Structure formats: C-alpha cells, structure tokens
Amino acid sequence: MKKEVILLDHGSGGKLSNDLVSALMLPVFDNTILSRLGDSATLDVGGTRLAFSTDSYVVDPIFFPGGNIGDLAVNGTVNDIAMSGATPLYLSVGLIIEEGFSVSDLETIVQSMGRAARTAGVSIVTGDTKVVNRGAADKIFINTSGIGLIPEGIHIEGGNARPGDRIILSGTMGDHGITILNQREGLSFDAPVQSDSAPLNHMVARMLAASRNIHVLRDPTRGGVGTILNEVALQSNVGIRIVESGLPVNSSVAGLCELLGLDPLYVANEGKLIAVVASEDAERVLSVVREDPFGLDACIIGEVVSAHPGRVVLETIIGGERIIDMPTGEKLPRIC
Amino acid sequence: MKHNIEYRSGDISRNLLHRIADVCKKEIRIMEVCGTHTVSLFRHGIRTVLPETVCLVSGPGCPVCVTAQGDIDACIALARIPNTIVATFGDLVRVPGTNSSLLKEKAGGSDVRLVYSTLDALDIARANPEKQVVFPGVGFETTAPTIAASILAAKDSGISNYSVYAVHKRVPPALDALMAFEGVRIDGFLLPGHVSAVIGTNAYASFFEKYNMPCVIAGFEPADILLGLLRLAEMIQSGMPALENAYTRVVALNGNPRAEAIMNRVFENGDAIWRGLGPILGSGLLIRREFADYDAAVRFGIRAFDSPSPGGCACGDILIGKLTPPECPLFKTICTPVDPVGPCMVSSEGSCAAYYQYGA
C-alpha cells in the first residue's frame, strides 16, 4: 500500500482491490465473518443463519438497454445473497443524488427498483436519501444492502470446490459489460446487445431443490467469469480447466470484444451464475437451470481438477492451452 | 463473427501443426516481430502445441514498448500543463515514466482521457475550446495514418487547440537495425499483418534483398499464424528464403496507397530513438514543418527528456530477441503488471505482459 492516492484500479475488483481489502480493511475490521470474503457475510443469529450483503452502484450511463441503475442495484444485492444459497428477504436502499437531477428520471429508477424487488420476491424495508451539490456526485449513486435466510443444511462457499466437480455457467458471457461500454460516449456501435441484469434467486432455489451437491455458487459480475474462476481456484486450492469451444458468448458481444480488444471472460455480467457441482448431479442441475427464464443458454464449461492448484487453464480451440489469470487493471470503470 | 471462424478452425490448425512438425527436423528460431502476434500466440495456446524444434522470440513490434523513456516522461510533462487535456489510447496510461505515469497524473488531478479513435480526441478539442488537447502519437505505420488524418481534419475544420506529440516509428528500418546487434540469432521473420496492410509487401523488399532471410507476412488468427510459421519452416529447412505474403486477404503488394498518402502528407521520415535499439536513422515519422502548429513538441516546447531507462530492466534485450521475458531478473519479482518497471510489462502488446498474463 505504498501508493499515495487511490487509483481507479483500486476499485476494479482485481489485484489492487484485493490489496486494498487485505492490507487496509481486514486488519482494522478484523473478524472471522469478514475474513471469509464471500459475496455476502454469513451470520448466526440465535440459531438462524442469515446472509448479509451490501453493494454500491455507480454505473454510467444510468439508463442502458436491458435495465437501469435501479433494477441493477436490486438484482445485484439479491444475487449476492442468493449465491450463499440463501433466500433473499429484505433490502435497504441508500440514494445519493446530485443537485439538479431530473425528478422524472428518479421516478423511473424507483419504479424499476420496485418492479425488480417484486420479481425477486424481496421487500425494500428501509432507506435513506442524500442530495449533494452539483458536481459532488455524478447524477445518482445507489447503495443496496440485504439479508436472506440460509436454509438448513446448505453450506455453499468459494472454498468448497473439489476435483471432479463440474462447472456450470448459466448463460452467455459479457452482455452487461459490453452493453455499458457500447453506450458510452463515442462508442455507439449499432449492435443488438443488452444488459443481462436479472434476479437469480428463484433459479438458485430450484437448483438447491434438485441437488444437495452444489458446492460453490458465484455471480461473475465485475471481472467476469475469468476472475471468479480464479477466486474459486484459490479459495478451494484446486485447479480449474475450461474449454474455449464451449464458452457461451452472444455473437454481437463476441464481435464487439474483438473490435475493442477485450476478452469476454473478463467482461461483467449481471444476471449469470457459476455453479460448481458434484459430477453426478451436474446434468440434473444443468437441466433445472435451463428451465429458468434466465438460464436458457446454460452449459457446462469445464471441471475442477487436482492439478495446478490455484490456476485456471483454458483449452483453446486449436487444442493448445493458456492460463486464465486474474486481471490486473481496470478494464471498464463504472460498469455497475 | 463469421469473418474469422474459418481461421480459428481446430481442424485446419491441427493439419498445419502436423505439417510444421513434419518439416521441422532441426531447431529453428523465428522472430514474431509484432506484439499482436505475441499475444495471439499465447491467447490461442499456439506455443503449447508447436513442436519443440520451433523456437519463437518476440521482437520490437509493440509501439508502446519501444517508446523511449524520455518520450514517456515528455507525455507526463504535457499532462501537467494547466488547462491541458491529454487524450490517449488506453495502452499508454499505465506505462511507467521515470517518476510517474499518466494514470497517476490523472489520479493527481491531470485531465487524462481515454479515447478509441483520434477523431474522439478531436471531438474533445471541439467541446473544450478554452483548453489544449494533446494526443500522444505512439504507434507504427498502422496508426500513423489515422493520426495524420486527425491533423488534416483539425486543419480543415479550424480546430486550433489540438496537437500531437508524435513519436511514430517505422518497422522496416528497425528490422535492419536489429540485424546489426551482436548475439541476435534469427532464422526467419514472421512479419506484422496490420503494419503491412498499410505499407505493403514491397516495403520489405530491400531488407529481404540485403539479408536474404525468410520473411513471411501473417495475419493474427491461429490458422494465419500457423500458415506463416509453416512457410518459414519450409524456407529455413530447404535453404530457399523468400519474402512472402500469407495474409493476402488484407495485405496488398503496395499496401494501402491512400493511407500511405495521408501519412506522408503529414509526416516525413526522420531519426528516432527506440527503447532497446537506440537511435535508428530514418525510422521515425516526424510532423512536417507545414503542420508545425499541430506538433505538441513545438507548441509547448517540450522535447523528449534525457531519461535513462530504468535500472535492471531488460526490456531492451527482450525487444531485440536476445532475452525472453522470464530471463529478466526483474520479471515477476519486482516487475509486475500492477507495479511495472518497463513498458513491456504493461502494454497489452508487450511481451513481458503476455508472458506474465499467460503464465509462461
């Protein structure tokens, strides 16, 4: 932590973000719940296990094909809770609004937050609104926190992947990140892409009903599938092998990634999950995921191996290999 | 995406690989000149499936990497001038100067903006008439025409607050300079595809005649690269060198005359200092006096700093193929993409970054 000022890279979800958390936050906030570093904290409250999570949304632009900052903020926290196997129940909403922001835009955002909450089956039960001087924030920032109930017998976390497990991805990669990038100033390719922002808690509930052998659930948001697989490989101390020819990517997203020099493996998703499932249950879980409206393109993208612990290796289309490393720099700031 | 499916075909690639293995009985050393080739070789795992007899060394074909330390420091100095916006391609922002980088200057309050096109930089100039907009022109013949076009467009539309800090470089003179270095052993060159799309196959004719060295221009998909490597292997093994174009769907004999004309309208050949290779006569593209108003070096009186290359960094030897990145003592120890010592570790086309990211 010798850097003098905060760089955008410190918020990227990559190596510098991890450094910031482990060097600055963990020693100060020191507790065993935080140090697990899951998408949500797991709390034991009087014998009941709760999942508790928070996330802030600063996406630019605030309206984009497939959603807006409001439903993104609801779906994001719902999904973070669902990835622990919990049933999300209650959300809080904190709004930071720039002076001069359009009331009708705010109304649109709040309406879509309400719709997203109803779709996910959660209630927004507390909140806060602050308005800051023009220029002190960019239009609107939203924080959401939420809690959910973890059913008995469910123990899902990043460290549970075992050699032999199969890796399921619930659909195409990179739709959200590419949509946001495409909307940015000066980059308006006329491409049919839209954000995949969606709640995944109903999908997770069906998966858990179908199998007791789901070891890991993660939503590959910022940093994309490549980053999340690296985290799972490190936390579980296992190797992961994925096959390039089986990776689902929409053709428009693939084309824009080619043009912009991006790898869809590292581009953000907002309505996808990765499930690490015991091999004997993998096909059953996959078929349940495919029955969900947000899981139509789900497929098995690879497996957990005992070789190369902590590393993710991709088998390329021509049969070669390449290591999928943790990304180092901020590819796309303010993507969520 | 249909445009490149055939060139990524597993069957075609495996067939080419078998043929390369059949041809390559003794060890050959091929330099892939272009950074995009280096990245593509890793991205498609080509190195992991080539026969052991094929040794690939990376060349000086990453424009950010060959930019002299003094020019990086000059760009950082430009970002510190009040009321100045530096509009740049993303590759440059993390490149370490002697004491800073454009990214750190941005965090410190300088106005540094990432653009995907020089025309975006012009738009920024148009929208901020009270400020100066400087574009760091780092690149080879591939990007030089677009930067020349931005200067012509600025002149035509009367945008007077736009200028370019031009450190463009030409590839053929660098190949010539490379051959003079001691300890450089290369049996054939995989020549860049994009640069050649502008300058054409003929641009390498005098280099080929001088050294009689196998030279093949190749594209960037797996089958393109493997075809280029196969032709090089055949020439080396048979002792019958040639200058060939294996990227005919993009590269013409005379390149792209229109792009070259725009480039030559704005730039003239001059000397340039390359990181790793030092000064090379006639290897630079300098802004002609006629367009001096758009030359940031003239406008702000900022020339390349007299900065030494960072100590211990082997970027120089890596850029001429004498060393591979893992042979640099700083590689992965002191020098990482998060805290890079040299530009080869941070540019997306840099060979150190490619070796680091893809775990070689």
XYZ file of C-alpha atoms in Angstrom:
696
model
C 0.000 0.000 0.000
C 2.775 2.419 -0.887
C 0.668 4.243 -3.482
C -0.107 7.759 -2.383
C -3.550 8.160 -3.876
C -6.414 5.904 -4.823
C -6.315 4.892 -8.474
C -9.290 3.649 -10.482
C -7.566 0.263 -10.376
C -8.213 0.091 -6.623
C -11.922 -0.230 -7.409
C -11.538 -2.685 -10.263
C -12.197 -5.875 -8.323
C -8.749 -7.054 -9.438
C -5.410 -7.323 -7.715
C -5.240 -3.750 -6.422
C -8.763 -4.008 -4.944
C -7.744 -7.207 -3.192
C -4.619 -5.492 -1.874
C -6.725 -2.640 -0.521
C -9.094 -5.006 1.250
C -6.434 -7.271 2.692
C -3.901 -4.607 3.676
C -6.177 -1.773 4.788
C -9.607 -3.153 5.707
C -9.123 -6.652 7.108
C -6.581 -5.772 9.818
C -8.789 -2.923 11.055
C -12.201 -4.594 10.882
C -10.633 -7.884 11.971
C -13.304 -10.588 12.446
C -13.805 -14.138 11.288
C -17.001 -13.410 9.374
C -15.415 -10.724 7.187
C -12.221 -12.659 6.645
C -14.134 -15.320 4.683
C -14.560 -12.682 1.959
C -17.688 -14.175 0.384
C -20.151 -12.237 -1.764
C -22.164 -11.989 1.442
C -21.432 -12.466 5.131
C -22.901 -15.488 6.866
C -24.337 -14.662 10.285
C -25.544 -16.953 13.029
C -28.314 -15.121 14.872
C -29.900 -17.161 17.629
C -29.527 -20.393 15.701
C -30.818 -18.898 12.441
C -28.278 -18.476 9.645
C -28.541 -15.242 7.705
C -26.749 -13.971 4.628
C -25.972 -10.228 4.718
C -24.560 -8.256 1.790
C -24.073 -4.716 0.511
C -23.116 -3.158 -2.807
C -22.933 0.327 -4.287
C -23.919 1.176 -7.842
C -22.264 3.961 -9.825
C -22.934 2.707 -13.353
C -22.517 5.224 -16.153
C -24.803 5.647 -18.081
C -27.640 5.203 -15.588
C -30.072 4.045 -18.304
C -28.963 1.345 -20.733
C -30.549 -1.326 -22.938
C -31.806 -4.084 -20.658
C -32.151 -2.025 -17.496
C -31.090 0.947 -15.417
C -29.138 1.677 -12.262
C -32.252 0.968 -10.159
C -33.016 -2.622 -11.145
C -29.268 -3.283 -11.314
C -28.946 -2.219 -7.665
C -31.776 -4.509 -6.573
C -30.752 -7.510 -8.682
C -27.100 -7.161 -7.688
C -27.717 -7.446 -3.972
C -30.402 -10.110 -4.428
C -27.858 -12.155 -6.374
C -25.042 -11.623 -3.890
C -27.327 -13.030 -1.167
C -28.596 -15.866 -3.345
C -25.012 -17.009 -4.060
C -24.726 -18.221 -0.477
C -27.763 -20.401 -1.070
C -29.918 -18.011 0.960
C -33.447 -16.852 0.215
C -33.195 -13.042 -0.054
C -35.862 -11.336 2.064
C -35.270 -7.659 2.850
C -33.320 -4.855 1.199
C -32.277 -1.361 2.217
C -31.760 1.406 -0.327
C -29.470 4.427 0.030
C -29.657 7.114 -2.673
C -27.015 9.783 -3.245
C -28.425 12.234 -5.763
C -26.734 15.168 -7.459
C -28.490 18.511 -7.203
C -30.393 19.204 -10.411
C -31.185 15.563 -11.191
C -34.457 15.054 -13.068
C -37.366 14.000 -10.847
C -38.919 12.027 -13.677
C -35.662 10.072 -14.138
C -35.650 9.400 -10.413
C -39.229 8.205 -10.632
C -38.328 5.829 -13.477
C -35.430 4.447 -11.447
C -37.503 3.993 -8.289
C -40.321 2.346 -10.267
C -37.932 -0.158 -11.761
C -36.444 -0.853 -8.326
C -39.956 -1.658 -7.149
C -40.584 -3.940 -10.111
C -37.242 -5.711 -9.617
C -37.973 -6.236 -5.920
C -41.386 -7.719 -6.711
C -39.897 -10.035 -9.349
C -37.259 -11.228 -6.905
C -39.814 -11.525 -4.105
C -37.977 -9.205 -1.711
C -39.192 -6.159 0.223
C -37.373 -2.849 0.397
C -37.866 -2.058 4.073
C -35.589 0.854 4.924
C -33.726 3.580 3.113
C -32.021 6.934 3.034
C -31.772 9.814 0.570
C -28.976 12.399 0.383
C -28.632 15.206 -2.117
C -25.179 16.658 -2.761
C -24.052 19.793 -4.581
C -23.860 19.726 -8.329
C -20.562 18.090 -9.267
C -20.109 16.355 -5.899
C -21.624 13.175 -7.361
C -22.415 12.172 -10.929
C -26.245 12.107 -11.317
C -27.141 9.284 -8.916
C -25.350 6.628 -6.883
C -27.291 3.823 -5.175
C -26.318 1.556 -2.313
C -28.366 -1.521 -1.512
C -27.923 -3.935 1.369
C -29.911 -7.038 2.000
C -30.437 -10.017 4.201
C -31.629 -13.503 3.420
C -32.293 -16.748 5.204
C -29.933 -19.674 4.615
C -31.911 -22.949 4.634
C -30.763 -25.632 6.997
C -28.092 -27.947 5.636
C -26.905 -25.519 2.961
C -23.188 -24.714 3.111
C -22.145 -23.038 -0.089
C -18.939 -21.067 -0.332
C -15.984 -20.428 -2.613
C -13.717 -22.842 -0.773
C -15.858 -25.928 -1.385
C -14.891 -26.869 -4.959
C -13.470 -30.407 -5.233
C -11.605 -32.176 -8.021
C -14.073 -33.869 -10.339
C -16.775 -31.215 -9.865
C -18.331 -29.765 -12.998
C -18.605 -26.020 -13.641
C -21.946 -24.733 -14.899
C -22.333 -21.255 -16.370
C -25.964 -20.124 -16.570
C -25.688 -18.300 -19.905
C -23.711 -16.065 -22.240
C -20.744 -14.012 -21.023
C -20.127 -10.289 -21.161
C -23.562 -8.940 -22.145
C -23.766 -6.337 -19.383
C -20.217 -5.003 -19.644
C -20.290 -4.712 -23.419
C -23.715 -3.023 -23.356
C -22.463 -0.372 -20.923
C -19.283 0.186 -22.884
C -21.227 0.453 -26.118
C -23.463 3.140 -24.592
C -20.554 5.281 -23.506
C -19.740 8.480 -25.254
C -18.273 7.986 -28.688
C -18.736 4.237 -28.803
C -22.242 3.778 -30.109
C -21.897 0.734 -32.312
C -25.275 -0.183 -33.716
C -25.165 -3.639 -32.195
C -28.049 -5.652 -30.751
C -26.630 -6.038 -27.241
C -28.414 -5.594 -23.948
C -27.615 -5.999 -20.289
C -28.452 -9.348 -18.729
C -29.435 -7.706 -15.394
C -31.724 -10.246 -13.707
C -32.511 -11.760 -10.292
C -31.146 -15.275 -9.895
C -32.652 -16.231 -6.541
C -35.519 -18.278 -7.995
C -33.054 -20.184 -10.179
C -30.887 -20.887 -7.138
C -33.880 -22.131 -5.136
C -34.738 -24.635 -7.874
C -31.119 -25.757 -8.133
C -30.912 -26.374 -4.401
C -34.153 -28.340 -4.530
C -32.658 -30.512 -7.280
C -29.297 -31.237 -5.669
C -27.576 -31.232 -2.315
C -24.199 -31.381 -4.048
C -23.864 -27.794 -5.183
C -20.519 -26.800 -3.716
C -19.990 -23.237 -4.944
C -22.258 -20.524 -6.359
C -20.870 -17.215 -7.606
C -22.206 -14.452 -9.821
C -19.488 -13.338 -12.240
C -20.123 -9.589 -12.143
C -17.165 -7.188 -12.281
C -14.079 -9.016 -13.511
C -16.209 -11.584 -15.322
C -16.089 -15.370 -15.389
C -12.281 -15.463 -15.578
C -11.802 -13.538 -12.345
C -14.413 -15.520 -10.408
C -12.967 -18.870 -11.516
C -9.569 -17.689 -10.282
C -11.068 -16.790 -6.915
C -12.699 -20.211 -6.627
C -9.457 -21.969 -7.624
C -7.529 -20.024 -4.974
C -10.115 -20.355 -2.196
C -10.595 -24.089 -2.803
C -6.922 -24.728 -3.628
C -7.888 -26.633 -6.760
C -7.185 -26.304 -10.465
C -9.888 -25.409 -12.951
C -9.959 -26.408 -16.612
C -12.364 -24.831 -19.077
C -12.826 -25.442 -22.776
C -12.836 -22.446 -25.110
C -15.097 -24.014 -27.731
C -17.826 -24.500 -25.112
C -17.890 -20.957 -23.735
C -21.227 -19.270 -24.473
C -20.955 -15.749 -25.940
C -23.557 -13.842 -27.967
C -22.184 -13.200 -31.431
C -22.651 -9.401 -31.140
C -20.800 -9.399 -27.830
C -18.046 -11.542 -29.319
C -17.756 -9.157 -32.282
C -17.549 -6.040 -30.115
C -14.994 -7.721 -27.864
C -12.862 -8.473 -30.932
C -13.098 -4.862 -32.073
C -12.241 -3.454 -28.668
C -9.563 -5.982 -27.797
C -11.480 -7.339 -24.801
C -11.755 -10.933 -23.674
C -15.392 -11.886 -22.854
C -14.006 -13.986 -19.994
C -13.204 -10.760 -18.165
C -16.305 -8.734 -19.070
C -19.011 -8.161 -16.435
C -22.312 -9.999 -16.191
C -25.293 -9.001 -14.035
C -27.629 -11.942 -14.466
C -25.418 -15.007 -14.645
C -24.151 -17.512 -12.124
C -21.370 -20.047 -11.953
C -22.195 -23.259 -10.108
C -19.589 -25.825 -9.077
C -21.485 -29.088 -8.758
C -20.529 -32.692 -7.989
C -20.218 -34.523 -11.306
C -23.035 -36.999 -10.583
C -25.526 -34.139 -10.161
C -24.196 -31.828 -12.861
C -26.577 -32.798 -15.671
C -29.583 -32.660 -13.353
C -28.669 -29.202 -12.066
C -27.939 -28.034 -15.619
C -31.411 -29.057 -16.795
C -33.010 -27.203 -13.871
C -31.002 -24.073 -14.710
C -32.094 -24.317 -18.334
C -35.747 -24.385 -17.266
C -35.330 -20.945 -15.695
C -36.069 -17.963 -17.989
C -32.623 -16.544 -17.163
C -30.771 -19.813 -17.725
C -31.781 -20.835 -21.251
C -28.198 -20.821 -22.593
C -26.644 -22.565 -19.590
C -23.923 -25.114 -20.199
C -21.074 -26.976 -18.538
C -17.912 -25.021 -19.309
C -15.313 -27.094 -17.514
C -14.285 -29.045 -14.467
C -12.343 -28.873 -11.245
C -9.032 -30.766 -11.246
C -6.377 -31.545 -8.665
C -3.553 -30.464 -10.994
C -2.257 -26.852 -10.999
C -3.982 -25.740 -7.762
C -4.935 -22.066 -7.754
C -4.788 -21.828 -11.535
C -7.386 -21.691 -14.254
C -6.347 -23.220 -17.571
C -8.251 -22.884 -20.811
C -8.058 -25.441 -23.589
C -8.028 -23.333 -26.752
C -9.949 -24.069 -29.920
C -6.842 -25.429 -31.615
C -6.108 -27.759 -28.689
C -3.456 -25.583 -27.020
C -3.522 -24.286 -23.500
C -3.480 -20.881 -21.948
C -3.606 -19.722 -18.386
C -6.546 -17.530 -17.432
C -5.008 -15.168 -14.911
C -6.576 -12.676 -12.548
C -6.836 -9.360 -14.429
C -4.664 -6.577 -13.085
C -6.053 -3.301 -14.342
C -9.456 -1.652 -14.540
C -10.838 -2.650 -17.916
C -14.118 -0.795 -17.677
C -14.629 1.674 -14.835
C -18.168 2.300 -13.512
C -19.641 -0.785 -15.049
C -22.031 -1.359 -12.108
C -18.020 -13.136 -36.019
C -18.375 -15.199 -39.165
C -15.390 -13.411 -40.659
C -12.875 -15.314 -38.592
C -14.445 -18.705 -37.888
C -12.503 -20.495 -40.619
C -9.248 -19.024 -39.407
C -9.909 -20.412 -35.934
C -10.844 -23.862 -37.132
C -9.357 -26.598 -34.976
C -9.129 -28.982 -37.937
C -7.254 -26.579 -40.193
C -4.930 -25.599 -37.360
C -4.168 -29.185 -36.401
C -3.420 -30.010 -40.032
C -0.977 -27.087 -40.249
C 0.622 -28.151 -36.953
C 1.234 -31.667 -38.279
C 2.870 -30.234 -41.382
C 5.095 -27.937 -39.310
C 6.166 -30.923 -37.182
C 6.941 -32.905 -40.351
C 9.099 -30.118 -41.778
C 10.951 -29.033 -38.619
C 13.588 -31.661 -38.015
C 16.247 -29.268 -36.687
C 15.738 -26.317 -34.353
C 14.760 -23.022 -35.946
C 14.480 -19.568 -34.379
C 11.703 -17.349 -35.666
C 11.092 -13.808 -34.520
C 7.477 -12.699 -34.357
C 8.099 -9.002 -34.891
C 4.662 -7.778 -33.915
C 3.269 -7.571 -30.372
C -0.179 -8.587 -31.571
C 1.352 -11.813 -32.859
C 2.977 -12.382 -29.448
C -0.367 -12.004 -27.728
C -2.211 -14.128 -30.272
C 0.384 -16.913 -29.925
C -0.419 -17.057 -26.214
C -4.120 -16.409 -26.484
C -4.641 -19.397 -28.748
C -2.125 -21.557 -26.923
C -0.064 -21.949 -30.093
C 3.251 -22.130 -28.239
C 1.962 -25.103 -26.235
C 1.247 -27.185 -29.336
C 4.166 -26.272 -31.616
C 6.959 -28.848 -31.940
C 9.926 -28.209 -29.644
C 12.104 -27.524 -32.666
C 10.294 -24.242 -33.301
C 11.682 -21.504 -31.084
C 9.777 -18.230 -31.158
C 11.322 -14.980 -29.981
C 9.390 -11.749 -29.595
C 10.538 -8.688 -31.486
C 10.355 -4.908 -31.270
C 6.786 -4.715 -32.589
C 4.935 -3.225 -29.652
C 4.821 0.537 -30.215
C 4.389 1.446 -26.563
C 7.290 -0.808 -25.584
C 9.771 0.740 -27.998
C 8.871 4.274 -26.949
C 11.896 5.817 -25.279
C 11.714 6.612 -21.580
C 12.332 10.276 -22.405
C 9.247 10.387 -24.620
C 7.081 8.814 -21.905
C 8.358 11.460 -19.498
C 7.521 14.149 -22.059
C 3.917 12.894 -22.290
C 3.666 13.028 -18.496
C 5.058 16.589 -18.556
C 2.384 17.539 -21.112
C -0.333 16.183 -18.790
C 0.939 18.500 -16.040
C 0.472 21.680 -18.088
C -2.570 23.547 -16.702
C -5.709 23.600 -18.868
C -4.413 20.733 -20.962
C -6.267 17.523 -21.736
C -4.203 14.522 -22.756
C -6.409 12.296 -24.920
C -4.739 8.930 -25.375
C -5.216 5.310 -26.336
C -5.553 3.220 -23.186
C -2.282 1.372 -23.692
C -0.180 4.319 -22.671
C -1.750 5.330 -19.365
C -0.107 2.732 -17.149
C 3.322 2.932 -18.772
C 5.791 3.967 -16.097
C 7.806 7.103 -16.719
C 10.791 7.900 -14.570
C 8.686 9.133 -11.638
C 5.045 8.831 -12.652
C 2.564 7.556 -15.216
C -0.393 9.150 -16.990
C -2.679 7.116 -14.713
C -1.027 8.538 -11.622
C -1.174 12.039 -13.106
C -4.913 11.503 -13.665
C -5.397 10.456 -10.042
C -3.362 13.531 -9.064
C -5.720 15.864 -10.916
C -4.474 15.995 -14.512
C -7.114 15.680 -17.212
C -6.210 12.419 -18.964
C -8.929 10.872 -21.116
C -9.000 7.517 -22.866
C -10.174 7.501 -26.459
C -10.634 4.745 -29.010
C -10.061 6.973 -32.018
C -8.158 10.145 -32.830
C -11.463 11.562 -34.013
C -12.726 11.278 -30.420
C -9.739 13.400 -29.400
C -10.812 15.975 -31.988
C -14.332 15.931 -30.548
C -12.867 16.647 -27.113
C -10.935 19.572 -28.599
C -14.086 20.882 -30.242
C -16.044 20.630 -26.990
C -13.325 22.328 -24.908
C -12.191 25.334 -26.961
C -10.682 27.005 -23.882
C -8.335 24.054 -23.291
C -5.465 22.457 -25.174
C -5.923 18.835 -26.255
C -2.784 16.774 -26.828
C -2.764 13.325 -28.370
C 0.350 11.212 -27.736
C 1.033 9.731 -31.179
C 2.604 6.418 -30.272
C 2.436 3.765 -32.944
C 3.756 2.247 -36.142
C 2.603 2.679 -39.717
C -0.675 1.076 -38.624
C -1.898 4.014 -36.583
C 0.164 6.818 -38.133
C -2.325 7.384 -41.000
C -5.245 7.864 -38.593
C -3.248 10.352 -36.553
C -2.205 12.144 -39.733
C -5.874 12.219 -40.705
C -6.766 13.841 -37.379
C -4.230 16.616 -38.010
C -5.631 17.152 -41.512
C -9.174 17.190 -40.107
C -8.185 19.675 -37.390
C -6.668 21.934 -40.021
C -9.668 21.645 -42.355
C -12.209 22.387 -39.644
C -10.203 25.121 -37.975
C -9.643 23.319 -34.665
C -6.629 25.147 -33.308
C -6.421 23.700 -29.786
C -5.412 20.195 -30.936
C -1.875 18.898 -31.249
C 0.008 15.607 -31.447
C 3.160 14.592 -29.594
C 4.456 12.443 -32.434
C 6.778 9.537 -31.746
C 5.618 7.268 -34.546
C 8.036 4.716 -35.829
C 8.602 2.677 -38.989
C 9.070 -1.077 -38.806
C 11.407 -1.857 -41.761
C 14.332 0.311 -40.517
C 14.075 -1.384 -37.111
C 14.429 -4.827 -38.694
C 17.550 -3.597 -40.447
C 18.967 -2.215 -37.179
C 18.144 -5.433 -35.382
C 20.365 -7.471 -37.696
C 23.388 -5.447 -36.608
C 23.088 -6.396 -32.925
C 25.519 -8.952 -31.592
C 24.027 -12.073 -30.104
C 20.826 -11.855 -32.122
C 20.270 -15.179 -33.858
C 17.193 -15.389 -36.033
C 16.462 -17.775 -38.914
C 13.321 -16.094 -40.163
C 10.868 -13.270 -39.555
C 7.117 -13.507 -39.049
C 6.246 -10.026 -40.279
C 3.364 -7.935 -38.919
C -0.039 -8.052 -40.575
C -1.508 -4.665 -39.726
C 1.627 -2.640 -40.447
C 1.950 -4.470 -43.749
C -1.664 -3.688 -44.613
C -0.555 -0.059 -44.823
C 2.982 -0.338 -46.241
C 2.564 -3.487 -48.375
C 4.806 -6.467 -49.067
C 7.153 -4.391 -51.226
C 8.184 -2.281 -48.242
C 10.341 -5.195 -47.033
C 11.947 -5.878 -50.417
C 15.208 -4.053 -49.736
C 15.512 -5.667 -46.289
C 14.992 -9.077 -47.841
C 17.498 -8.469 -50.628
C 20.110 -7.268 -48.154
C 19.924 -10.237 -45.765
C 18.320 -12.986 -47.877
C 16.350 -14.032 -44.824
C 12.994 -15.908 -44.865
C 10.240 -13.346 -44.301
C 6.502 -14.083 -44.176
C 3.708 -11.597 -43.515
C 0.958 -13.253 -41.482
C -2.463 -12.478 -40.061
C -3.436 -12.917 -36.416
C -5.832 -15.853 -36.237
C -4.408 -19.282 -35.357
C -4.517 -20.609 -38.922
C -2.925 -17.382 -40.228
C -0.032 -17.645 -37.808
C 0.457 -21.375 -38.333
C 0.463 -20.916 -42.102
C 3.114 -18.208 -41.725
C 5.194 -20.439 -39.457
C 4.848 -23.387 -41.847
C 6.102 -21.344 -44.802
C 9.005 -20.002 -42.722
C 9.895 -23.520 -41.560
C 9.819 -24.813 -45.136
C 12.060 -21.983 -46.351
C 14.534 -22.372 -43.490
C 14.772 -26.155 -43.809
C 15.117 -26.058 -47.573
C 17.541 -23.143 -47.579
C 15.364 -21.274 -50.074
C 14.431 -17.955 -48.454
C 11.725 -15.726 -49.891
C 9.644 -12.702 -48.979
C 6.068 -13.952 -48.894
C 2.644 -12.677 -48.003
C 0.486 -15.227 -46.153
C -2.141 -12.582 -45.349
C -3.366 -11.823 -48.824
C -6.936 -11.139 -47.737
C -5.679 -7.961 -46.079
C -2.179 -7.116 -47.341
C -1.504 -5.992 -50.919
C 1.829 -5.723 -52.696
C 1.754 -1.952 -52.455
C -0.190 -1.739 -49.215
C -2.867 0.873 -48.837
C -1.765 3.778 -51.051
C -4.455 6.095 -49.731
C -3.437 5.593 -46.097
C 0.213 5.947 -47.022
C -0.515 9.167 -48.905
C -2.239 10.664 -45.857
C 0.644 9.554 -43.658
C 3.234 11.017 -46.000
C 1.288 14.244 -46.383
C 1.660 14.973 -42.644
C 4.779 13.051 -41.652
C 8.272 12.800 -43.065
C 10.914 10.215 -42.297
C 13.408 11.225 -39.647
C 15.603 9.718 -36.984
C 14.053 8.218 -33.885
C 15.212 6.764 -30.596
C 13.864 3.318 -29.786
C 13.891 1.756 -26.369
C 16.193 -1.227 -26.617
C 17.519 -0.449 -30.072
C 18.687 3.123 -29.528
C 18.760 5.733 -32.307
C 17.848 4.429 -35.771
C 18.309 6.606 -38.834
C 15.148 7.279 -40.801
C 12.995 5.131 -38.505
C 10.775 7.902 -37.188
C 7.770 9.693 -38.609
C 8.131 13.390 -37.796
C 5.463 16.023 -38.299
C 6.316 18.121 -41.367
C 7.112 21.798 -40.807
C 3.946 22.712 -42.705
C 1.940 21.190 -39.835
C 4.126 22.503 -37.006
C 1.072 24.225 -35.493
C -0.232 20.753 -34.645
C 3.057 19.494 -33.241
C 2.799 19.430 -29.445
C 6.593 19.417 -29.116
C 6.688 22.750 -30.950
C 3.578 24.224 -29.361
C 4.645 23.532 -25.770
C 8.401 23.493 -26.285
C 8.588 20.020 -24.760
C 11.077 17.628 -26.304
C 11.994 14.100 -25.263
C 13.593 14.125 -21.831
C 17.108 12.848 -21.369
C 15.857 9.990 -19.173
C 17.818 6.804 -18.582
C 15.992 3.510 -18.939
C 15.007 2.017 -15.586
C 17.838 0.127 -13.903
C 17.895 -3.651 -14.145
C 15.068 -3.721 -16.684
C 15.928 -5.993 -19.613
C 13.238 -4.532 -21.929
C 15.996 -3.564 -24.365
C 17.384 -7.075 -24.796
C 13.882 -8.535 -24.805
C 12.795 -6.203 -27.625
C 15.588 -7.449 -29.879
C 15.007 -11.095 -29.049
C 18.252 -11.594 -27.118
C 16.398 -12.459 -23.935
C 12.951 -13.823 -23.237
C 10.913 -12.087 -20.505
C 11.406 -14.846 -17.878
C 15.178 -14.335 -18.302
C 14.928 -10.776 -16.954
C 15.856 -10.720 -13.258
C 13.000 -8.319 -12.525
C 10.334 -10.455 -14.258
C 7.546 -11.382 -11.807
C 9.724 -10.328 -8.871
C 9.987 -6.553 -8.876
C 8.253 -6.006 -12.218
C 4.580 -6.986 -12.420
C 1.603 -5.537 -14.318
C 0.433 -3.837 -11.105
C 3.816 -2.261 -10.483
C 5.637 -2.338 -13.831
C 9.248 -1.267 -14.256
C 9.297 -1.270 -18.056
C 6.568 -0.753 -20.658
C 6.808 -4.347 -21.924
C 5.100 -5.421 -18.680
C 2.164 -3.070 -19.043
C 1.309 -2.659 -22.712
C -1.379 -5.054 -23.907
C 1.005 -5.979 -26.730
C 4.071 -6.150 -24.514
C 5.907 -9.447 -24.483
C 6.545 -9.339 -20.711
C 2.847 -8.694 -20.073
C 1.911 -11.574 -22.368
C 4.386 -13.962 -20.705
C 3.144 -12.813 -17.289
C -0.559 -12.981 -18.016
C -0.446 -16.293 -19.796
C 1.879 -17.795 -17.237
C 4.835 -18.775 -19.398
